[in-house]
Short mmCIF file of C-alpha atoms in Angstrom, two decimals:
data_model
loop_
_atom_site.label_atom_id
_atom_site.label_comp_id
_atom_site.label_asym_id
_atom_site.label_seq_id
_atom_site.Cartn_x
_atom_site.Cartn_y
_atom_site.Cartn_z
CA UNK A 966 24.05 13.25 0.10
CA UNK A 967 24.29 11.45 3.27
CA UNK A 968 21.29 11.54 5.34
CA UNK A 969 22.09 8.89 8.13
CA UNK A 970 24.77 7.31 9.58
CA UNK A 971 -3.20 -25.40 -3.57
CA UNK A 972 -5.15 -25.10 -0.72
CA UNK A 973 -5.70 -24.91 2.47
CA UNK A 974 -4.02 -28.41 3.47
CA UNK A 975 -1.46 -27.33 1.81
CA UNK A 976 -0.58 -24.84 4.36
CA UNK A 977 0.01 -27.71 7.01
CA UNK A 978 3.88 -28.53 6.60
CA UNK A 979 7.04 -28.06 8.49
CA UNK A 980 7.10 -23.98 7.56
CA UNK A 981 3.42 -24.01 9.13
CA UNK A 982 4.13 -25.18 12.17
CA UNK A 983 1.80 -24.35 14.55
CA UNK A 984 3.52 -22.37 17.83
CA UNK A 985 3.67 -24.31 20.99
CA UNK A 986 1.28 -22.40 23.23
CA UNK A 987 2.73 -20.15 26.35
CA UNK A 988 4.82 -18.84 23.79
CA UNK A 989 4.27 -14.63 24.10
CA UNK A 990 1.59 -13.25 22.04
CA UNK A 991 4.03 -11.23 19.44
CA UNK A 992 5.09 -15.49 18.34
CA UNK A 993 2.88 -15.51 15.40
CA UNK A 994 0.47 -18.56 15.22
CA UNK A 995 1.80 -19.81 11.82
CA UNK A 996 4.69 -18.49 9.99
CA UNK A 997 6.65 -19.75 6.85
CA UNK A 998 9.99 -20.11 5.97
CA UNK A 999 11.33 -16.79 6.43
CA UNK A 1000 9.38 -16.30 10.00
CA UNK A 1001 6.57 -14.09 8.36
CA UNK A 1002 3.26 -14.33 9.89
CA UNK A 1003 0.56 -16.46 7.80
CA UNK A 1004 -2.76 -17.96 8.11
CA UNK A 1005 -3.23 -21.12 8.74
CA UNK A 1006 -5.86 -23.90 9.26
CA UNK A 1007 -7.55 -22.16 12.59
CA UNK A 1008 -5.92 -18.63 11.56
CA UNK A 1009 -8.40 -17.07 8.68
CA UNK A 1010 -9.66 -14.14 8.21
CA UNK A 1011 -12.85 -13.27 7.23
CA UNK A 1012 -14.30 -10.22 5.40
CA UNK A 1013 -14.95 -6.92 7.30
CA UNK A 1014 -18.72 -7.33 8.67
CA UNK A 1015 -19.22 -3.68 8.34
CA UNK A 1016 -17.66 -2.41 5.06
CA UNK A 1017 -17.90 0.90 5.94
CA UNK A 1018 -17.76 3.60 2.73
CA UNK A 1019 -19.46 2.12 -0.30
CA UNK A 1020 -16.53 2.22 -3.00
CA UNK A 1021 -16.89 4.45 -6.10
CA UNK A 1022 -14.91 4.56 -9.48
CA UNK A 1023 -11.16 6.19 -8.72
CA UNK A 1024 -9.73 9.00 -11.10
CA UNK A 1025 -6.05 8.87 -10.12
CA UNK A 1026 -4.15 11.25 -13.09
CA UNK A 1027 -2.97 8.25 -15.03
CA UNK A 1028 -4.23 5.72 -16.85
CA UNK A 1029 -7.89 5.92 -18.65
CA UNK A 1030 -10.13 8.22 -16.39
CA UNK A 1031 -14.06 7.10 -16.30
CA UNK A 1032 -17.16 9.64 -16.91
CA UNK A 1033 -18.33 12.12 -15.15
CA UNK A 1034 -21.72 11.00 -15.16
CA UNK A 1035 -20.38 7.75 -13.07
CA UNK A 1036 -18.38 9.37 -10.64
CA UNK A 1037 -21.28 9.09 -8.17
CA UNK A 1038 -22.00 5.70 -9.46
CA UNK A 1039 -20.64 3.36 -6.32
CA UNK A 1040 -19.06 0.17 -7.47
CA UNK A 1041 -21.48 -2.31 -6.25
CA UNK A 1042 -23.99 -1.22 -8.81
CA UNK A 1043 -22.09 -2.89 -11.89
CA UNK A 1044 -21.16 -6.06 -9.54
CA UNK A 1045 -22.43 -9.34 -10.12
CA UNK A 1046 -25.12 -10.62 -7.60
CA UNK A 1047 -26.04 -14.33 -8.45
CA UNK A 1048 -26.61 -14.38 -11.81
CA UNK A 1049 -28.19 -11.24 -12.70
CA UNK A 1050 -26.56 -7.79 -13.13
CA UNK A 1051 -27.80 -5.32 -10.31
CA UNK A 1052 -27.69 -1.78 -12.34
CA UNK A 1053 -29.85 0.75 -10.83
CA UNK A 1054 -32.45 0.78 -13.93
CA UNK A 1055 -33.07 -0.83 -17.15
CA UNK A 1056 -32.47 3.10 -18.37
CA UNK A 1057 -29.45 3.03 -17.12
CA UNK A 1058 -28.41 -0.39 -18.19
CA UNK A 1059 -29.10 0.31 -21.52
CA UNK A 1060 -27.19 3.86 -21.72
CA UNK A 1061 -24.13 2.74 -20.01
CA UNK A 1062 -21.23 4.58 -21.39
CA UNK A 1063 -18.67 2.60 -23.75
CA UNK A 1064 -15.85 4.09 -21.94
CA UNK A 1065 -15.54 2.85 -18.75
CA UNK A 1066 -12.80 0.46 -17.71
CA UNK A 1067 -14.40 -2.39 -15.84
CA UNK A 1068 -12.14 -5.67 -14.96
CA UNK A 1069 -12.16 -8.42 -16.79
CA UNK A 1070 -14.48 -10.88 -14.61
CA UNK A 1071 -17.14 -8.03 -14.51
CA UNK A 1072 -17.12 -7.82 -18.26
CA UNK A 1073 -17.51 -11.31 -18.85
CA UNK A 1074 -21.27 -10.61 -16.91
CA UNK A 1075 -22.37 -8.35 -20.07
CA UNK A 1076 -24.14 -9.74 -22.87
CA UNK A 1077 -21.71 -8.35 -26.68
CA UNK A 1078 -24.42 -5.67 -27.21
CA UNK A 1079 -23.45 -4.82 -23.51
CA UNK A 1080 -19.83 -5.12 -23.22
CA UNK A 1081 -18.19 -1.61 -22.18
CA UNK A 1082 -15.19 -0.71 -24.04
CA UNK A 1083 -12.42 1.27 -23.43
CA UNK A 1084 -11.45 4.48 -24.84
CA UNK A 1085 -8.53 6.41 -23.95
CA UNK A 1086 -10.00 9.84 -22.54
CA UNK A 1087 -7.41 11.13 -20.02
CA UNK A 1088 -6.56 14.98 -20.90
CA UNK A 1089 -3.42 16.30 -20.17
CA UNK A 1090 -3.35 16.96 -16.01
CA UNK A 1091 -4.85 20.01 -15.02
CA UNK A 1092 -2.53 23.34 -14.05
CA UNK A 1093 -1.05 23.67 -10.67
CA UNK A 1094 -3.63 25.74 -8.57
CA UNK A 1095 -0.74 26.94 -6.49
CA UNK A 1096 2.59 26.67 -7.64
CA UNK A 1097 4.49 27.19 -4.19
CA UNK A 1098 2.05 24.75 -2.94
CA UNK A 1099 3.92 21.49 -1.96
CA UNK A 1100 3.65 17.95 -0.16
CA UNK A 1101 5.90 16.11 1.55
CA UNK A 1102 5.72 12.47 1.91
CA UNK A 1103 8.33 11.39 5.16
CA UNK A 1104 9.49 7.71 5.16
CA UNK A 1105 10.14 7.01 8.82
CA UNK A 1106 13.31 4.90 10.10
CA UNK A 1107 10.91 2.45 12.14
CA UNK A 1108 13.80 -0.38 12.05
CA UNK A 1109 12.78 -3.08 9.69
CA UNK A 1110 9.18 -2.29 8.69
CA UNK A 1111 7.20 0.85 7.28
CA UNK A 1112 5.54 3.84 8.08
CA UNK A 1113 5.17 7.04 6.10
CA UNK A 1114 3.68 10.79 7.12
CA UNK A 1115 1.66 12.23 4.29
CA UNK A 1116 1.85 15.96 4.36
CA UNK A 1117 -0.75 18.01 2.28
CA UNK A 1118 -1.41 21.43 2.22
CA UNK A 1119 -5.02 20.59 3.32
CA UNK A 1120 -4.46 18.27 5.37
CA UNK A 1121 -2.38 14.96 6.80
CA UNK A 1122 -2.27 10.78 6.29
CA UNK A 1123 -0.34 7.63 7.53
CA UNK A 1124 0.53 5.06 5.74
CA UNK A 1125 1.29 2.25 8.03
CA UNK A 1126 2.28 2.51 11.77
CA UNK A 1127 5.11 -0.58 11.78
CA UNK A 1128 8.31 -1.10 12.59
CA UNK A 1129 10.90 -3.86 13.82
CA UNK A 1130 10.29 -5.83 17.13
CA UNK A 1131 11.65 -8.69 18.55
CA UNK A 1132 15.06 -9.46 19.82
CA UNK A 1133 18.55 -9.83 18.98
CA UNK A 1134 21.47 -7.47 19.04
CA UNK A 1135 20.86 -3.64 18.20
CA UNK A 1136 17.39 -4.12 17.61
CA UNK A 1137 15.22 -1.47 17.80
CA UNK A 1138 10.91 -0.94 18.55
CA UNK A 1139 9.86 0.34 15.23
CA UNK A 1140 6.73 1.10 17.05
CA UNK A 1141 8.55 3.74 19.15
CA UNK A 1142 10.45 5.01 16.72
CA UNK A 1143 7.24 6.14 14.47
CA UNK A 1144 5.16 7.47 17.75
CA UNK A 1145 7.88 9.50 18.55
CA UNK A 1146 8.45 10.79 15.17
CA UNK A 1147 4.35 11.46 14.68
CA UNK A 1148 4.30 13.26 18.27
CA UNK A 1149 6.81 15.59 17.02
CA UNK A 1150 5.80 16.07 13.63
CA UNK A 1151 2.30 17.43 15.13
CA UNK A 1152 4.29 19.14 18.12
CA UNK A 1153 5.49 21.07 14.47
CA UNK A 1154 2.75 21.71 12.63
CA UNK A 1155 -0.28 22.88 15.00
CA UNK A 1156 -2.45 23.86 11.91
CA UNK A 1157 -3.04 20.15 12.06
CA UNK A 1158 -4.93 20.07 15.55
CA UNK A 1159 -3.28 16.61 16.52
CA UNK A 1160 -5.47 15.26 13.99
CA UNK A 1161 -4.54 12.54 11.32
CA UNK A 1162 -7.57 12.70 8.42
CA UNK A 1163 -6.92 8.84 7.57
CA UNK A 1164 -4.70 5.79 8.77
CA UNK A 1165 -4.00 3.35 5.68
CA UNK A 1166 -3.17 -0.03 7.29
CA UNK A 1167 -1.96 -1.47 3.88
CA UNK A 1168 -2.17 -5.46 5.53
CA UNK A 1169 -1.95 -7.30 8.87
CA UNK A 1170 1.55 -7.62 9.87
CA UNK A 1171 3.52 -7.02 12.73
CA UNK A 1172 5.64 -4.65 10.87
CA UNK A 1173 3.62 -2.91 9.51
CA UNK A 1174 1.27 -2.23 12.55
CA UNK A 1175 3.30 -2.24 15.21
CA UNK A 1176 3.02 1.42 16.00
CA UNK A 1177 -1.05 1.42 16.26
CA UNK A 1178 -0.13 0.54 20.34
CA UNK A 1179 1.72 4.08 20.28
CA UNK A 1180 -0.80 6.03 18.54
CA UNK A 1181 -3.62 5.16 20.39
CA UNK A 1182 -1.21 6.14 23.60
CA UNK A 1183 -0.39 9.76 22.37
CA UNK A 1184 -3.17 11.74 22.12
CA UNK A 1185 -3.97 12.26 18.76
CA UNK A 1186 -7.00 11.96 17.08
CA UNK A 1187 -7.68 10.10 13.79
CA UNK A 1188 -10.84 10.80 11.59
CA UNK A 1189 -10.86 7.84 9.63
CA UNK A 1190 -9.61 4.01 8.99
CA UNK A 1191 -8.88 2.35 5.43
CA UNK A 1192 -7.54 -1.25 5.10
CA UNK A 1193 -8.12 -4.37 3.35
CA UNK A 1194 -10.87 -5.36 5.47
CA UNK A 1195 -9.63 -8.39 6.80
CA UNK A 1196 -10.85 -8.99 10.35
CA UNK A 1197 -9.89 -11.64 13.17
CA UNK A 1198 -9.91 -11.95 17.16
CA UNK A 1199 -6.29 -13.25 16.80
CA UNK A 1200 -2.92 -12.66 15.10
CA UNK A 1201 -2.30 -9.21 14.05
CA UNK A 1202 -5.62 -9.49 11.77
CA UNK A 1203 -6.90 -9.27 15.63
CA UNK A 1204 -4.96 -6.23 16.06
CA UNK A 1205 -6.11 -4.51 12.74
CA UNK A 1206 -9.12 -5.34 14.08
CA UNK A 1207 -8.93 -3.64 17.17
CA UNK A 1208 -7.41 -0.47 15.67
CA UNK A 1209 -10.02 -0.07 13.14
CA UNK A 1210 -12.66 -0.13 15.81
CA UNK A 1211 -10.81 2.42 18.52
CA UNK A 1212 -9.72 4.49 15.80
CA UNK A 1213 -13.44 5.08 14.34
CA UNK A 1214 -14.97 4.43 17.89
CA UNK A 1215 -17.55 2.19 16.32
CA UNK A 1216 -18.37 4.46 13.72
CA UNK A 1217 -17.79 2.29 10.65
CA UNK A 1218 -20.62 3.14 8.48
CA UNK A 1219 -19.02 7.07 8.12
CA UNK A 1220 -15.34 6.66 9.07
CA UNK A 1221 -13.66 3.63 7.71
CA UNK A 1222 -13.49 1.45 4.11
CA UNK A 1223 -12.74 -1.70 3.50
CA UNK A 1224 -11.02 -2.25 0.14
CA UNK A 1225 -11.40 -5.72 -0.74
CA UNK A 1226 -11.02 -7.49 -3.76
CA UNK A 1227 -14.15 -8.66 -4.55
CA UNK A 1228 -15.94 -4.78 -3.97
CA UNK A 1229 -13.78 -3.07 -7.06
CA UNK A 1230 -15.38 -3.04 -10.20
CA UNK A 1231 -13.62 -0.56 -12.64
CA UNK A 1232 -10.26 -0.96 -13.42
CA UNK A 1233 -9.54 2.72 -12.46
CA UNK A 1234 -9.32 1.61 -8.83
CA UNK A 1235 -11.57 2.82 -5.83
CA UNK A 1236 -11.80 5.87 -3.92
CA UNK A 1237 -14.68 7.07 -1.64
CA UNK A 1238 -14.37 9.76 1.58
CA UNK A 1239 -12.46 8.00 3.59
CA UNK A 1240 -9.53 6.95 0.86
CA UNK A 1241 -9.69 10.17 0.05
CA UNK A 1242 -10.65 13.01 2.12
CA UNK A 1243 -8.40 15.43 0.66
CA UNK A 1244 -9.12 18.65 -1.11
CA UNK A 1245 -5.70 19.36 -2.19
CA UNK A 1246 -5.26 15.77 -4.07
CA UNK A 1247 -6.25 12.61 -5.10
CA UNK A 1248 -6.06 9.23 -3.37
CA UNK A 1249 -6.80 5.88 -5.44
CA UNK A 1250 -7.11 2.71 -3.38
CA UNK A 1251 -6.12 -0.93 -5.40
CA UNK A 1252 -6.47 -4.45 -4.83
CA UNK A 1253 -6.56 -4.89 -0.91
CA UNK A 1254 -8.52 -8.10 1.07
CA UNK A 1255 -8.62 -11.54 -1.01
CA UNK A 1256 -10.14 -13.65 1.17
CA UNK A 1257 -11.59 -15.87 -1.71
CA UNK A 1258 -8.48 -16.00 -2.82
CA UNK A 1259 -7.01 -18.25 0.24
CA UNK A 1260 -6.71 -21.47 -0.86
CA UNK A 1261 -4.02 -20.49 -3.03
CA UNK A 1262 -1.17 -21.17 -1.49
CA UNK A 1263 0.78 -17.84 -1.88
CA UNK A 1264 -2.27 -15.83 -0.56
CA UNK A 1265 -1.53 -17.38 2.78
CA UNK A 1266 0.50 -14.69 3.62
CA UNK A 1267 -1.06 -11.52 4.68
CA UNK A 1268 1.91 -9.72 2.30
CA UNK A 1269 -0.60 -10.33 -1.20
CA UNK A 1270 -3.84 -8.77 0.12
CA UNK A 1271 -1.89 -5.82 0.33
CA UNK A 1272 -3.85 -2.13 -0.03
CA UNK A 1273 -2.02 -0.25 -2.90
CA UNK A 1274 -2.38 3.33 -2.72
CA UNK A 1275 -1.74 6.32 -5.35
CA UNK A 1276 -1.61 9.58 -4.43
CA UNK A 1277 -1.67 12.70 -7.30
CA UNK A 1278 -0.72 15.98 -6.11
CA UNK A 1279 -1.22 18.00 -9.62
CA UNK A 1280 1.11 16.04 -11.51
CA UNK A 1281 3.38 14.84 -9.00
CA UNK A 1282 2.44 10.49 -7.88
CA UNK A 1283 3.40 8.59 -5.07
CA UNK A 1284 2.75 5.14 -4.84
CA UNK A 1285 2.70 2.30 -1.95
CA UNK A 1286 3.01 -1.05 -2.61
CA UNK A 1287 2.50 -2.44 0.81
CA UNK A 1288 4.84 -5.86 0.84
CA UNK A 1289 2.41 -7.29 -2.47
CA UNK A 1290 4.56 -9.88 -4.08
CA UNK A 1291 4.95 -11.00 -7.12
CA UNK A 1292 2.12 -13.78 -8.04
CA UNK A 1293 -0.14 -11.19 -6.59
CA UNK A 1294 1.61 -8.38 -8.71
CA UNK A 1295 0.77 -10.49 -11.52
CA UNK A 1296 -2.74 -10.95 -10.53
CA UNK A 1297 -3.39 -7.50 -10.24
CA UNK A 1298 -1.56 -6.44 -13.54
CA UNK A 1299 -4.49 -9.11 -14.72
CA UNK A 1300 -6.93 -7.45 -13.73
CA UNK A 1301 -6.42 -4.30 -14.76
CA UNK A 1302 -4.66 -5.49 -18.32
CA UNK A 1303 -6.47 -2.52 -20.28
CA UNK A 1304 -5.60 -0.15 -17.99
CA UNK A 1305 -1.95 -1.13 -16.08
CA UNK A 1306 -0.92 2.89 -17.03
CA UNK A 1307 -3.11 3.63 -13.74
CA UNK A 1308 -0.07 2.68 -12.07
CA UNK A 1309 2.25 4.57 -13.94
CA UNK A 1310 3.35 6.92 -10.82
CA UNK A 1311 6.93 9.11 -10.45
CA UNK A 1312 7.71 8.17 -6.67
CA UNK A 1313 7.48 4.28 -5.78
CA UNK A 1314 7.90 2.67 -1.84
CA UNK A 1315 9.12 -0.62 -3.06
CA UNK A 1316 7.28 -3.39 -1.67
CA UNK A 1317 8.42 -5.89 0.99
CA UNK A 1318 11.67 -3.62 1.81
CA UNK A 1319 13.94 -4.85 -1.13
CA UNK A 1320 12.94 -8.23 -1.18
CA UNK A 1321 13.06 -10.10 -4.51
CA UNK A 1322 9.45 -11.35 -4.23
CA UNK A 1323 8.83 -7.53 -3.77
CA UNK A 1324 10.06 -6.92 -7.09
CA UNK A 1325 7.87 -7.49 -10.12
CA UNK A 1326 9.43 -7.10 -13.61
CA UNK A 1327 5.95 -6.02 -14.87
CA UNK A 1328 4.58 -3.68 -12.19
CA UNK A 1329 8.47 -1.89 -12.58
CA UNK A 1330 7.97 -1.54 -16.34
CA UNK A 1331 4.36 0.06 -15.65
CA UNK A 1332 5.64 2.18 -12.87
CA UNK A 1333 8.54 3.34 -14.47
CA UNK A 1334 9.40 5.55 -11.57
CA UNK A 1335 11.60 8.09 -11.05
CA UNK A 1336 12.35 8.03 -7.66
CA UNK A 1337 12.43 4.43 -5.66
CA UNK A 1338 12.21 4.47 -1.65
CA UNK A 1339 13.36 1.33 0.78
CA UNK A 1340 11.87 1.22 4.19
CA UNK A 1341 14.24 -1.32 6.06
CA UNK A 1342 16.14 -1.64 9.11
CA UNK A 1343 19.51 -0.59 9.08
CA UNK A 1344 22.81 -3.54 9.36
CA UNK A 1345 23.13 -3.48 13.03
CA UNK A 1346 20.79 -5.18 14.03
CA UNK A 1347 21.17 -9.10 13.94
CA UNK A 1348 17.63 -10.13 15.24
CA UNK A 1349 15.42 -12.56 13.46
CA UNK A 1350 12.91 -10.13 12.62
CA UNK A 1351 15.72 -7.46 11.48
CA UNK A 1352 17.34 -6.68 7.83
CA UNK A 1353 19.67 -8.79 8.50
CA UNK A 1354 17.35 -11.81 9.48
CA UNK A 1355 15.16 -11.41 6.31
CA UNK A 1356 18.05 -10.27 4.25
CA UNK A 1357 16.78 -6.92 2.86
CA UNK A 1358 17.42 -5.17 0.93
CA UNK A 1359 19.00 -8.18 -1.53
CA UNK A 1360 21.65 -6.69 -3.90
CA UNK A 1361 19.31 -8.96 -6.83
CA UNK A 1362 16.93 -6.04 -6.22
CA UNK A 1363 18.90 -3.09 -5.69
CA UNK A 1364 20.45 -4.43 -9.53
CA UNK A 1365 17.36 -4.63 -10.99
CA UNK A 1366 16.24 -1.20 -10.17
CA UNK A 1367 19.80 0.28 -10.96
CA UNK A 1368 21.24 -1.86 -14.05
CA UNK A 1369 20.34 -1.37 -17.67
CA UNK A 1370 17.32 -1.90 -18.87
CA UNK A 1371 17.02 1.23 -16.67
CA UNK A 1372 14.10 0.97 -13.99
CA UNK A 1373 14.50 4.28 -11.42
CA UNK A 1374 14.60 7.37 -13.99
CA UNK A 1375 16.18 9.66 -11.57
CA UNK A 1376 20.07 10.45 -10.55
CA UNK A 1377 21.34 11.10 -6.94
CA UNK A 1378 22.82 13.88 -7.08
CA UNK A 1379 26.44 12.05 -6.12
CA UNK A 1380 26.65 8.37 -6.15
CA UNK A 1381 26.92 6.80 -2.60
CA UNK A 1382 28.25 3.38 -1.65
CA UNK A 1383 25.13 1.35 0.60
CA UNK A 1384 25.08 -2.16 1.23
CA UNK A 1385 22.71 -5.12 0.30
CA UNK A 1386 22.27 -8.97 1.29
CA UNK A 1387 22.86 -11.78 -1.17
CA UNK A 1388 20.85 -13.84 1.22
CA UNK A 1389 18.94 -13.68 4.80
CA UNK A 1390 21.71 -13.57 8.06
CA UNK A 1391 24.39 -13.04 5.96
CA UNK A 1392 27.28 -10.62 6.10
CA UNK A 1393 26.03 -7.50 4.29
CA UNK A 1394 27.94 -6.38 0.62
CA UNK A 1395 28.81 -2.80 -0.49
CA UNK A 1396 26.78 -1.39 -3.26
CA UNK A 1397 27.31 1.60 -4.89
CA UNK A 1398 24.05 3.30 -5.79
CA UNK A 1399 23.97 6.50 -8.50
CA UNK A 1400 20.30 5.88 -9.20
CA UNK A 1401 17.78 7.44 -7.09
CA UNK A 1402 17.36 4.75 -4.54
CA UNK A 1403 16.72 5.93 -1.20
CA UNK A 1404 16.69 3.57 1.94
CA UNK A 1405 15.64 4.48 5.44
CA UNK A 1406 18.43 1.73 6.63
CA UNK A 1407 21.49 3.60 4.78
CA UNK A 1408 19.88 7.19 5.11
CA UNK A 1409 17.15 7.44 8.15
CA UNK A 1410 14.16 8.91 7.93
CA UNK A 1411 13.80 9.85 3.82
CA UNK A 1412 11.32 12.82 2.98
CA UNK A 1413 10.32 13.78 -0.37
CA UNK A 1414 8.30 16.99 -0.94
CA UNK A 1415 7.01 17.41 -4.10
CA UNK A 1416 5.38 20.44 -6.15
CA UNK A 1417 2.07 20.66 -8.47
CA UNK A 1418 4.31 20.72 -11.48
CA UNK A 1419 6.06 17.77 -10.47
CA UNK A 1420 9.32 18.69 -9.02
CA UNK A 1421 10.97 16.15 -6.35
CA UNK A 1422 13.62 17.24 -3.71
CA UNK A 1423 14.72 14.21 -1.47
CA UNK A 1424 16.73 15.24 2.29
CA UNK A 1425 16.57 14.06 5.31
CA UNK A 1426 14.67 14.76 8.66
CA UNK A 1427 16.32 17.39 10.63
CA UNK A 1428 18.04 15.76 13.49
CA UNK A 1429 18.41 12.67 11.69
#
């Protein structure tokens, strides 16, 4: 089907350039070798000041699920302060179950006669309440970037707001492109009120965010903020920033979270109200904000402190990877080594739009997906900051997910000839695809609606 035509000092080199100044504001400060925004000596973030939701322990329907009697446990009572553990009561200390998953660095804090262990306990996923009931997820065309509508029954999410910017020929304002898609999706549905329940902002880049300008221009309300907490006056940290603060109008405490890092505790990931305020289906929040992680040299760039979101509707899964790459792949695969099934999820947004550091032999095993969406631009546009200028998708990655050992599960229905990069501003290659693979650059705007049982369908938007 055819649905569209070492440390910080490290950081100062040649790829780190800092940006001559009266350069316009969308010039990132610092930016490496492929022109992506990163942090640099006078560009860090630091942690959200007001964290907003405590965290509790996540239940996503895969993986090891934790108690009952800790589900209104919040995270921060099994994390570390100095060198003591800060559990509620010496009662409680003592009885903690042996069953739930904690990471590695917070079970290194117990004493042996302490040390929580892990016992598989997940039961088979519960019936569909409704079978007719359905979601559908819609992968905008923003250009090259991301944005996705999350349609429930009960209610509806964004993930992301970005898009492409910049110059060059055919290049298109992402930005645009999703507010004018999200005006007419609620034009649609008027059960919604012109609300949105929560924006995800997965991490501070330009593509990523570009649309919050659009949103805040149209009307529509928005309930509540989740990202990774990193927070700045500059950069588009700045401008995370500044939508997290109109979006809540100053109302952090109730309507936003901050999923950092250093706040998760079990290895069943985090949820609270605000990740999830859904009564129709689950929403799991991983990794996120690594500030402490900075003077590494790959967590320069705002791509690894990526919020990775699951979300279960009965037994259907959806998962977004943000642009997380692969050293920070690996690092979360670390952390959650007794537990990596959590991520085992039928519907996976690829990270960084096809990129090979996007693509992460190990989190693909885990995932196993069924299904695998690309948000990219599309091959006419020649700008820097287009598909063509970063090269994505590269036909390395569209192999890996098609050749044998097989990574997508699925089948199109009829295979289709797309096109990939071998490298960044070069002449794009066919590639015939009979997996799965969906990309809002071949196709347009993708949508997947899924059922309680889960059944997939894949079209397109109507129009597009």
């Amino acid at each position: 089907m055819n649905f569209r035509s070492a440390s910080i000092a490290l950081l100062v080199s040649i790829s780190l350039a800092p940006v001559a100044r009266g350069q316009q504001d969308a010039v990132p400060r610092y930016q490496d070798a492929d022109g992506e925004e990163i942090f640099g000596p006078d560009y860090q973030p630091e942690p959200a000041p007001e964290k907003g939701l405590p965290l509790y322990i996540g239940r996503p329907n895969a993986g090891i699920s934790a108690p009952d009697s800790l589900l209104l446990l919040p995270q921060d009572s099994f994390r570390q302060m100095t060198e003591t553990w800060s559990l509620p009561t010496e009662d409680l200390r003592r009885q903690l179950p042996s069953d739930v998953p904690l990471l590695r660095d917070v079970r290194r804090g117990f004493q042996v006669w302490q040390m929580p262990r892990l016992t598989p306990n997940r039961q088979s996923p519960a019936p569909a309440i409704d079978p007719t009931a359905e979601m559908k997820v819609h992968y905008v065309y923003v250009g090259q970037g991301a944005g996705a509508i999350v349609e429930l029954p009960c209610g509806v999410a964004v993930v992301d707001l970005g898009g492409e910017f910049g110059g060059g020929s055919g290049s298109v304002d992402g930005g645009a492109l999703f507010g004018a898609y999200l005006k007419a999706f609620m034009e649609q549905r008027r059960a919604y009120s012109n609300k949105i329940d929560v924006v995800y902002l997965s991490h501070p880049h330009a593509d990523h965010i570009n649309g919050t300008k659009q949103l805040r221009e149209s009307g529509i309300t928005v309930d509540k903020v989740v990202d990774n907490g990193q927070t700045s006056n500059a950069g588009s940290a700045g401008k995370q920033t500044e939508f997290r603060n109109w979006a809540t109008q100053g109302d952090l405490k109730h309507r936003y979270s901050a999923v950092e890092l250093a706040r998760q505790v079990t290895a069943t990931g985090a949820t609270n109200a605000a990740i999830d305020p859904f009564s129709c289906a689950t929403v799991t929040a991983f990794w996120g904000g690594a500030n402490e992680k900075l003077a590494i040299p790959s967590y320069s760039n705002p791509n690894n402190h990526s919020v990775v979101l699951r979300f279960d509707f009965g037994q259907a899964s959806f998962l977004f990877m943000g642009d997380l790459e692969i050293d920070a792949a690996k690092d979360m695969l670390d952390q959650f080594d007794e537990n990596t099934e959590v991520f085992d999820a039928d519907v996976l947004q690829l990270a960084h739009h096809g990129a090979t550091n996007g693509i992460a032999d190990g989190l693909l095993k885990v995932v196993s997906p069924r299904i695998a969406i690309i948000s990219m631009g599309d091959k006419t546009s020649t700008g820097d900051k287009s598909a063509w200028g970063h090269g994505h998708p590269r036909i390395q990655s569209l192999s890996i997910l098609q050749d044998d050992p097989v990574t997508v599960g699925d089948m199109r229905p009829s295979a289709q000839t797309f096109w990939g990069y071998q490298n960044q501003e070069e002449s794009p290659k066919d590639f015939a695809v009979s997996r799965a693979i969906y990309g809002t650059g071949w196709e347009g705007t993708i949508i997947v609606t899924a059922n309680q049982s889960g059944q997939y369908t894949v079209s397109g938007a109507p129009g597009h």
